[in-house]
Amino acid sequence: MKTIQLFTCGFLALTLTNCQDESVDTSTMDDYNSMANKTLKMSEKMKGHSVYVSSNNSGKLSVFDIQESLEMPSMKSLSLPYMDADGVEYDVNRDAIYQVNRSDKALVTLSHISQTMDGDEIMPTAMGPSTFENGRGSALYNNKVVVVDDVTPGKLVSYHVNEDVISDFRQYNVGFEVWDVHVNGKDLWAIEDVSSNLVYFKDFHNAKSGDLMYSAKVSIEGLIRTHGLDYDAMTDTMVLTDIGSAAVPDDGALVIINEFSNKFMAAMDSGIIPMEDQIRIEGDMTELGNPVDVAVSPAKQAIFVAERAQQKLLIFEMPVSSGNYAPMYSTSVPGASSVTIDF
């Protein structure tokens, strides 16, 4: 064993009764379109074929290679010098993983990740300041990583990141318990923990440290308690997880919302995205109990799930209608807590 050092989303011209006074304009449309075009032009060589899964009890980072097959990926297990980890992000420009190290309450960098072999022990090449207490989900944006601090009331912490240095950037008080986040362009989406609510922050990229007021909040009808989210801007697809009751190991679900921009805007009046605007994967065949994180790949027509109750990585074919679908791939990942992809 060796040791290695290692949304078309401009739609949100909206105001809600509980929004901040600043109006939301449509000028971000050009930013999103520009971002989507850049993504489309990304060299195929830069795109990867790996799925990364954190664990909160094993001291391992699991890496699955799906290049040959979604149904039979190869897998390697990398040892970490800490046991408890959550949010995980891949930086294609640096071939690095940024991971929420809950054991030491710090964000860390794991470098040269594509060069690792099964069984390798990875030592972080950078560790940030300990500025969160209960780190959960994370998101990578513009050489920064924002980490959820799931305390009461909730906080977000943003860091400057690279292979060698992680430094504190900004800290935000969001006023509600938060579990996961997703950054899209200049904006941020957040999961309100212990609820069915999806929260939107306009111009998060420009927000200063301190109290951060949300721009909009909607409830997802039929969802009991959401934890993970992922959004694909090019296809305008939002995917949310529903852990149901945290104490019940087989009542989880996935919620897929196509044409999300229009549906979110339509929810302004009622504050609810109704069941008829959703596709749901749920039932005894799904192996979903407490799906705590999710990554979506419309290009692969697949959804990747960190399933904590069953302690598994699950891969589902992208559904076109609601149903009780078995995953196309299911494998044990002890302590599965977060998932990301590099494609």
GROMACS .gro file of C-alpha atoms in nm, residues 140-343:
model
  204
  140LEU     CA    1  -1.788   2.381  -0.551
  141TYR     CA    2  -1.802   2.714  -0.734
  142ASN     CA    3  -1.541   2.953  -0.879
  143ASN     CA    4  -1.242   2.812  -0.685
  144LYS     CA    5  -1.451   2.817  -0.368
  145VAL     CA    6  -1.635   2.551  -0.171
  146VAL     CA    7  -1.937   2.631   0.043
  147VAL     CA    8  -1.998   2.394   0.335
  148VAL     CA    9  -2.322   2.349   0.526
  149ASP     CA   10  -2.303   2.384   0.903
  150ASP     CA   11  -2.617   2.203   1.021
  151VAL     CA   12  -2.658   2.381   1.353
  152THR     CA   13  -2.953   2.577   1.492
  153PRO     CA   14  -2.995   2.823   1.331
  154GLY     CA   15  -2.808   2.703   1.025
  155LYS     CA   16  -2.495   2.848   0.872
  156LEU     CA   17  -2.297   2.831   0.549
  157VAL     CA   18  -1.919   2.866   0.535
  158SER     CA   19  -1.734   2.947   0.212
  159TYR     CA   20  -1.364   2.880   0.149
  160HIS     CA   21  -1.104   2.966  -0.113
  161VAL     CA   22  -0.963   2.629  -0.226
  162ASN     CA   23  -0.674   2.479  -0.419
  163GLU     CA   24  -0.436   2.185  -0.389
  164ASP     CA   25  -0.216   2.348  -0.127
  165VAL     CA   26  -0.420   2.604   0.067
  166ILE     CA   27  -0.776   2.630   0.197
  167SER     CA   28  -0.858   2.967   0.350
  168ASP     CA   29  -1.171   3.112   0.508
  169PHE     CA   30  -1.373   3.330   0.268
  170ARG     CA   31  -1.717   3.419   0.406
  171GLN     CA   32  -1.964   3.296   0.665
  172TYR     CA   33  -2.343   3.328   0.646
  173ASN     CA   34  -2.631   3.291   0.891
  174VAL     CA   35  -2.931   3.156   0.698
  175GLY     CA   36  -3.182   3.139   0.984
  176PHE     CA   37  -3.293   2.777   0.936
  177GLU     CA   38  -3.144   2.432   0.973
  178VAL     CA   39  -2.980   2.339   0.643
  179TRP     CA   40  -2.850   2.003   0.515
  180ASP     CA   41  -2.728   2.041   0.157
  181VAL     CA   42  -2.662   2.309  -0.105
  182HIS     CA   43  -2.615   2.342  -0.480
  183VAL     CA   44  -2.460   2.643  -0.655
  184ASN     CA   45  -2.578   2.732  -1.005
  185GLY     CA   46  -2.412   3.032  -1.167
  186LYS     CA   47  -2.433   3.313  -0.913
  187ASP     CA   48  -2.719   3.157  -0.718
  188LEU     CA   49  -2.754   2.892  -0.450
  189TRP     CA   50  -3.021   2.636  -0.368
  190ALA     CA   51  -3.045   2.493  -0.016
  191ILE     CA   52  -3.228   2.212   0.157
  192GLU     CA   53  -3.411   2.315   0.475
  193ASP     CA   54  -3.359   2.021   0.711
  194VAL     CA   55  -3.652   1.858   0.890
  195SER     CA   56  -3.889   1.988   0.623
  196SER     CA   57  -4.000   1.948   0.262
  197ASN     CA   58  -3.870   2.293   0.168
  198LEU     CA   59  -3.638   2.401  -0.110
  199VAL     CA   60  -3.483   2.746  -0.058
  200TYR     CA   61  -3.338   2.982  -0.320
  201PHE     CA   62  -3.075   3.252  -0.268
  202LYS     CA   63  -3.031   3.495  -0.558
  203ASP     CA   64  -2.682   3.639  -0.617
  204PHE     CA   65  -2.522   3.425  -0.346
  205HIS     CA   66  -2.193   3.474  -0.530
  206ASN     CA   67  -2.197   3.844  -0.433
  207ALA     CA   68  -2.333   3.807  -0.080
  208LYS     CA   69  -2.125   3.942   0.207
  209SER     CA   70  -2.066   3.767   0.538
  210GLY     CA   71  -2.343   3.792   0.793
  211ASP     CA   72  -2.717   3.732   0.783
  212LEU     CA   73  -2.827   3.593   0.446
  213MET     CA   74  -3.196   3.630   0.359
  214TYR     CA   75  -3.344   3.388   0.111
  215SER     CA   76  -3.516   3.507  -0.205
  216ALA     CA   77  -3.776   3.231  -0.230
  217LYS     CA   78  -3.891   2.915  -0.057
  218VAL     CA   79  -4.126   2.644  -0.183
  219SER     CA   80  -4.249   2.316  -0.039
  220ILE     CA   81  -4.241   1.990  -0.237
  221GLU     CA   82  -4.581   1.823  -0.197
  222GLY     CA   83  -4.563   1.466  -0.072
  223LEU     CA   84  -4.203   1.495   0.039
  224ILE     CA   85  -4.157   1.421   0.410
  225ARG     CA   86  -3.800   1.526   0.484
  226THR     CA   87  -3.549   1.621   0.219
  227HIS     CA   88  -3.170   1.595   0.250
  228GLY     CA   89  -2.989   1.584  -0.084
  229LEU     CA   90  -3.031   1.777  -0.408
  230ASP     CA   91  -2.869   1.813  -0.749
  231TYR     CA   92  -2.964   2.028  -1.047
  232ASP     CA   93  -2.866   2.007  -1.414
  233ALA     CA   94  -2.895   2.347  -1.583
  234MET     CA   95  -2.874   2.223  -1.941
  235THR     CA   96  -3.177   1.997  -1.905
  236ASP     CA   97  -3.345   2.204  -1.631
  237THR     CA   98  -3.378   1.897  -1.408
  238MET     CA   99  -3.389   1.907  -1.028
  239VAL     CA  100  -3.353   1.589  -0.821
  240LEU     CA  101  -3.427   1.578  -0.448
  241THR     CA  102  -3.407   1.298  -0.194
  242ASP     CA  103  -3.674   1.215   0.060
  243ILE     CA  104  -3.548   1.027   0.367
  244GLY     CA  105  -3.899   0.987   0.506
  245SER     CA  106  -3.863   0.907   0.874
  246ALA     CA  107  -3.498   0.893   0.978
  247ALA     CA  108  -3.581   0.598   1.204
  248VAL     CA  109  -3.737   0.390   0.926
  249PRO     CA  110  -3.487   0.216   0.694
  250ASP     CA  111  -3.712   0.154   0.392
  251ASP     CA  112  -3.937   0.457   0.336
  252GLY     CA  113  -3.710   0.675   0.120
  253ALA     CA  114  -3.781   0.823  -0.221
  254LEU     CA  115  -3.636   1.030  -0.503
  255VAL     CA  116  -3.819   1.329  -0.651
  256ILE     CA  117  -3.738   1.431  -1.009
  257ILE     CA  118  -3.873   1.763  -1.137
  258ASN     CA  119  -3.833   1.819  -1.510
  259GLU     CA  120  -3.881   2.170  -1.655
  260PHE     CA  121  -3.798   2.282  -1.305
  261SER     CA  122  -3.770   2.653  -1.383
  262ASN     CA  123  -4.130   2.687  -1.499
  263LYS     CA  124  -4.261   2.469  -1.218
  264PHE     CA  125  -4.079   2.666  -0.951
  265MET     CA  126  -4.211   2.992  -1.094
  266ALA     CA  127  -4.564   2.849  -1.108
  267ALA     CA  128  -4.535   2.759  -0.739
  268MET     CA  129  -4.506   3.127  -0.643
  269ASP     CA  130  -4.878   3.160  -0.575
  270SER     CA  131  -4.926   2.850  -0.363
  271GLY     CA  132  -4.572   2.802  -0.235
  272ILE     CA  133  -4.599   2.434  -0.333
  273ILE     CA  134  -4.473   2.223  -0.623
  274PRO     CA  135  -4.760   1.972  -0.652
  275MET     CA  136  -4.733   1.596  -0.691
  276GLU     CA  137  -4.847   1.612  -1.055
  277ASP     CA  138  -4.536   1.816  -1.137
  278GLN     CA  139  -4.304   1.546  -1.001
  279ILE     CA  140  -4.172   1.204  -1.092
  280ARG     CA  141  -4.115   0.985  -0.787
  281ILE     CA  142  -3.909   0.670  -0.736
  282GLU     CA  143  -4.032   0.493  -0.424
  283GLY     CA  144  -4.135   0.152  -0.298
  284ASP     CA  145  -3.999  -0.175  -0.168
  285MET     CA  146  -3.792  -0.252  -0.479
  286THR     CA  147  -3.594   0.073  -0.467
  287GLU     CA  148  -3.372  -0.003  -0.163
  288LEU     CA  149  -3.428   0.359  -0.062
  289GLY     CA  150  -3.444   0.420   0.311
  290ASN     CA  151  -3.249   0.734   0.399
  291PRO     CA  152  -3.109   0.867   0.069
  292VAL     CA  153  -2.892   1.149   0.204
  293ASP     CA  154  -2.732   1.271  -0.118
  294VAL     CA  155  -2.777   1.251  -0.493
  295ALA     CA  156  -2.598   1.331  -0.820
  296VAL     CA  157  -2.776   1.344  -1.156
  297SER     CA  158  -2.627   1.284  -1.501
  298PRO     CA  159  -2.872   1.340  -1.788
  299ALA     CA  160  -2.588   1.253  -2.030
  300LYS     CA  161  -2.571   0.905  -1.875
  301GLN     CA  162  -2.948   0.904  -1.807
  302ALA     CA  163  -2.866   0.803  -1.451
  303ILE     CA  164  -2.913   0.910  -1.089
  304PHE     CA  165  -2.649   0.825  -0.826
  305VAL     CA  166  -2.758   0.799  -0.463
  306ALA     CA  167  -2.575   0.782  -0.130
  307GLU     CA  168  -2.818   0.565   0.068
  308ARG     CA  169  -2.732   0.587   0.439
  309ALA     CA  170  -2.985   0.351   0.601
  310GLN     CA  171  -2.894   0.063   0.369
  311GLN     CA  172  -2.530   0.189   0.354
  312LYS     CA  173  -2.509   0.164  -0.024
  313LEU     CA  174  -2.440   0.338  -0.350
  314LEU     CA  175  -2.746   0.304  -0.571
  315ILE     CA  176  -2.761   0.386  -0.942
  316PHE     CA  177  -3.101   0.437  -1.104
  317GLU     CA  178  -3.194   0.476  -1.466
  318MET     CA  179  -3.350   0.819  -1.523
  319PRO     CA  180  -3.727   0.756  -1.503
  320VAL     CA  181  -3.989   0.896  -1.738
  321SER     CA  182  -4.274   0.826  -1.494
  322SER     CA  183  -4.323   0.754  -1.126
  323GLY     CA  184  -4.277   0.398  -1.010
  324ASN     CA  185  -4.134   0.136  -0.777
  325TYR     CA  186  -3.808   0.082  -0.965
  326ALA     CA  187  -3.518  -0.136  -0.862
  327PRO     CA  188  -3.175   0.027  -0.901
  328MET     CA  189  -2.967  -0.087  -1.198
  329TYR     CA  190  -2.672  -0.109  -0.959
  330SER     CA  191  -2.653  -0.153  -0.583
  331THR     CA  192  -2.346  -0.213  -0.371
  332SER     CA  193  -2.240  -0.181  -0.009
  333VAL     CA  194  -2.068   0.142   0.098
  334PRO     CA  195  -2.047   0.147   0.478
  335GLY     CA  196  -2.156   0.483   0.616
  336ALA     CA  197  -2.245   0.629   0.273
  337SER     CA  198  -2.300   0.999   0.338
  338SER     CA  199  -2.238   1.200   0.017
  339VAL     CA  200  -2.188   1.141  -0.354
  340THR     CA  201  -2.048   1.337  -0.648
  341ILE     CA  202  -1.947   1.264  -1.008
  342ASP     CA  203  -1.676   1.404  -1.236
  343PHE     CA  204  -1.875   1.398  -1.560
   0.00000   0.00000   0.00000
